[in-house]
Short mmCIF file of C-alpha atoms in Angstrom, two decimals:
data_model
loop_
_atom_site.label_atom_id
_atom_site.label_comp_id
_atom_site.label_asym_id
_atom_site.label_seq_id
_atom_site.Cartn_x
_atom_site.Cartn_y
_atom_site.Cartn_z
CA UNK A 1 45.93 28.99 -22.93
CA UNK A 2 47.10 25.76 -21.86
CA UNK A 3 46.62 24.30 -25.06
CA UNK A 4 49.00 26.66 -26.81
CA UNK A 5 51.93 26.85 -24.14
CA UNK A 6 51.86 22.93 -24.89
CA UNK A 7 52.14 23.77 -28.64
CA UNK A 8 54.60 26.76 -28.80
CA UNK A 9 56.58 26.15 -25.40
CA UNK A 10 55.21 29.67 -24.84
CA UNK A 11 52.43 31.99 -24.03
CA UNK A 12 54.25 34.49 -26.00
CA UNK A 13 52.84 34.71 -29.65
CA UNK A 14 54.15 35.79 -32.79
CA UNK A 15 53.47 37.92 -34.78
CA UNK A 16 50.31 39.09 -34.16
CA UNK A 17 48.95 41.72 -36.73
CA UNK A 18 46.75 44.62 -36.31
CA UNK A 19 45.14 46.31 -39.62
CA UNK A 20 45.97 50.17 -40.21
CA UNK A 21 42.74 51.49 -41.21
CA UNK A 22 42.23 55.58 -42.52
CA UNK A 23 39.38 56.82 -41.32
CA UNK A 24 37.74 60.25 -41.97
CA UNK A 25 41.59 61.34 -42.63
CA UNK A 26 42.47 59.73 -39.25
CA UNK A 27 44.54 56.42 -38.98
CA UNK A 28 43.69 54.58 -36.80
CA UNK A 29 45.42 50.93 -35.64
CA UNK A 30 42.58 47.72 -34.83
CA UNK A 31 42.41 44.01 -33.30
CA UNK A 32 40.23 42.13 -36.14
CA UNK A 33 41.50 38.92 -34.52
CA UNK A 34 39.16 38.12 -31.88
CA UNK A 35 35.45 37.74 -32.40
CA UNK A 36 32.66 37.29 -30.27
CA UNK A 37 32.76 33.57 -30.02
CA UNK A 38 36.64 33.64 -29.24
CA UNK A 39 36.31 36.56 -26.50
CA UNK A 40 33.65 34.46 -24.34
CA UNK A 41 36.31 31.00 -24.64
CA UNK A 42 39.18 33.90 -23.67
CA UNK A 43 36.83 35.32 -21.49
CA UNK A 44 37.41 38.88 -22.46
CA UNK A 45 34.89 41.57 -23.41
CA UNK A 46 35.17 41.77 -27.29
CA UNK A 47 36.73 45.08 -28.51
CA UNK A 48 34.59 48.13 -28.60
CA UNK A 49 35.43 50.32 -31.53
CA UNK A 50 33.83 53.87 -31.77
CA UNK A 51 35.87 55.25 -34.81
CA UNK A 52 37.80 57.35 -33.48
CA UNK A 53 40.13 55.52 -31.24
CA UNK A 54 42.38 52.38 -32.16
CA UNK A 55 40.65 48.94 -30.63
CA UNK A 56 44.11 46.95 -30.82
CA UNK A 57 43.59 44.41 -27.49
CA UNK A 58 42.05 43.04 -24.50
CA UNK A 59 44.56 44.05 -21.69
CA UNK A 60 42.75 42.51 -18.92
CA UNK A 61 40.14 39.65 -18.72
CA UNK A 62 36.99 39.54 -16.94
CA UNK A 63 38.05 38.86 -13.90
CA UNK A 64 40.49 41.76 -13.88
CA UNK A 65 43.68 39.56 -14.73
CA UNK A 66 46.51 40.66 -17.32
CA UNK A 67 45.45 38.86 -21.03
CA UNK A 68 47.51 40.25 -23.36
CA UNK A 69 50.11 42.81 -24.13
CA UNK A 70 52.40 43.34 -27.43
CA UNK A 71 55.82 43.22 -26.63
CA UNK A 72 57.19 44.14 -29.99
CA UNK A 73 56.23 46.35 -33.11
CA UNK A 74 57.45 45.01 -36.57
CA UNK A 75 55.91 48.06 -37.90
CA UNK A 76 53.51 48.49 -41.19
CA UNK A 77 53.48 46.31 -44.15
CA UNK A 78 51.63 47.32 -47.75
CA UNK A 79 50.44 43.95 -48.01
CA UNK A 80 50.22 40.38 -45.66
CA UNK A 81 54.21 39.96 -45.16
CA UNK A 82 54.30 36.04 -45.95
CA UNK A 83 57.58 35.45 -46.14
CA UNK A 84 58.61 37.52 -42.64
CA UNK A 85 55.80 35.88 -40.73
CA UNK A 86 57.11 32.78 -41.68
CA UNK A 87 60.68 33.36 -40.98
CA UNK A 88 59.42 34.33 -37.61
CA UNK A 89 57.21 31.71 -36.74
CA UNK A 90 60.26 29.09 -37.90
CA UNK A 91 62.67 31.24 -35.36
CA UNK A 92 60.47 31.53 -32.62
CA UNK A 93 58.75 28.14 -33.05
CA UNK A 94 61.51 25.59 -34.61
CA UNK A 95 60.00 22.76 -32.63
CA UNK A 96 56.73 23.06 -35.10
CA UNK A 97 58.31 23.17 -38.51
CA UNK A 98 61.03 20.89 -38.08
CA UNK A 99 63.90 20.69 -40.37
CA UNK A 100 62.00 20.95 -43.58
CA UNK A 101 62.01 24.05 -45.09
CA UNK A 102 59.13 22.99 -47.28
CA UNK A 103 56.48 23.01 -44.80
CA UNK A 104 54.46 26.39 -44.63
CA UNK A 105 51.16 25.17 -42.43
CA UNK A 106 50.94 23.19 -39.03
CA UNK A 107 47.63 22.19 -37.27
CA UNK A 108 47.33 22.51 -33.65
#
């Protein structure tokens, strides 16, 4: 975690996307971001998922502490929203892009 407050200037990120998925007629909201690997370096159980229920996040890590919580909704997209995740990462994040509009990646 330090690693990315020294990054971002934040442990706040954004935007983090969930997949919609219909299920048996049901639709149901899920967290494919964190696998196993990931979860034990977060230390956080990964996400169960039974079907039924949405899986979206790991509210509290082993040891009991708050991990994560979504703080906004930027609601449901038809397809990977390029050009709003970008213009959200640049105004959340200026200190990574710089000045040049040109630059769509950064390594961490």
């Amino acid at each position: 975690m330090e690693r990315l407050v020294e990054k971002f200037g934040t442990n706040e990120l954004t935007p983090h996307g969930m997949v919609d998925l219909l299920l048996n007629d049901k639709w149901l909201k899920v967290s494919p971001a964190f696998n196993e690997s990931l979860c034990a370096m977060c230390n956080v159980e990964p996400l169960d998922f039974d079907g039924e229920n949405d899986s979206m996040f790991q509210e509290f890590n082993n040891e009991g502490m708050e991990f994560m919580e979504y703080l906004e909704d930027y609601g449901y997209f038809e397809d990977v929203p390029i050009d709003f995740m970008e213009t959200n990462a640049r105004a959340h994040y200026p200190h990574i892009f710089g000045e040049d509009k040109n630059i769509k990646e950064f390594k961490l």
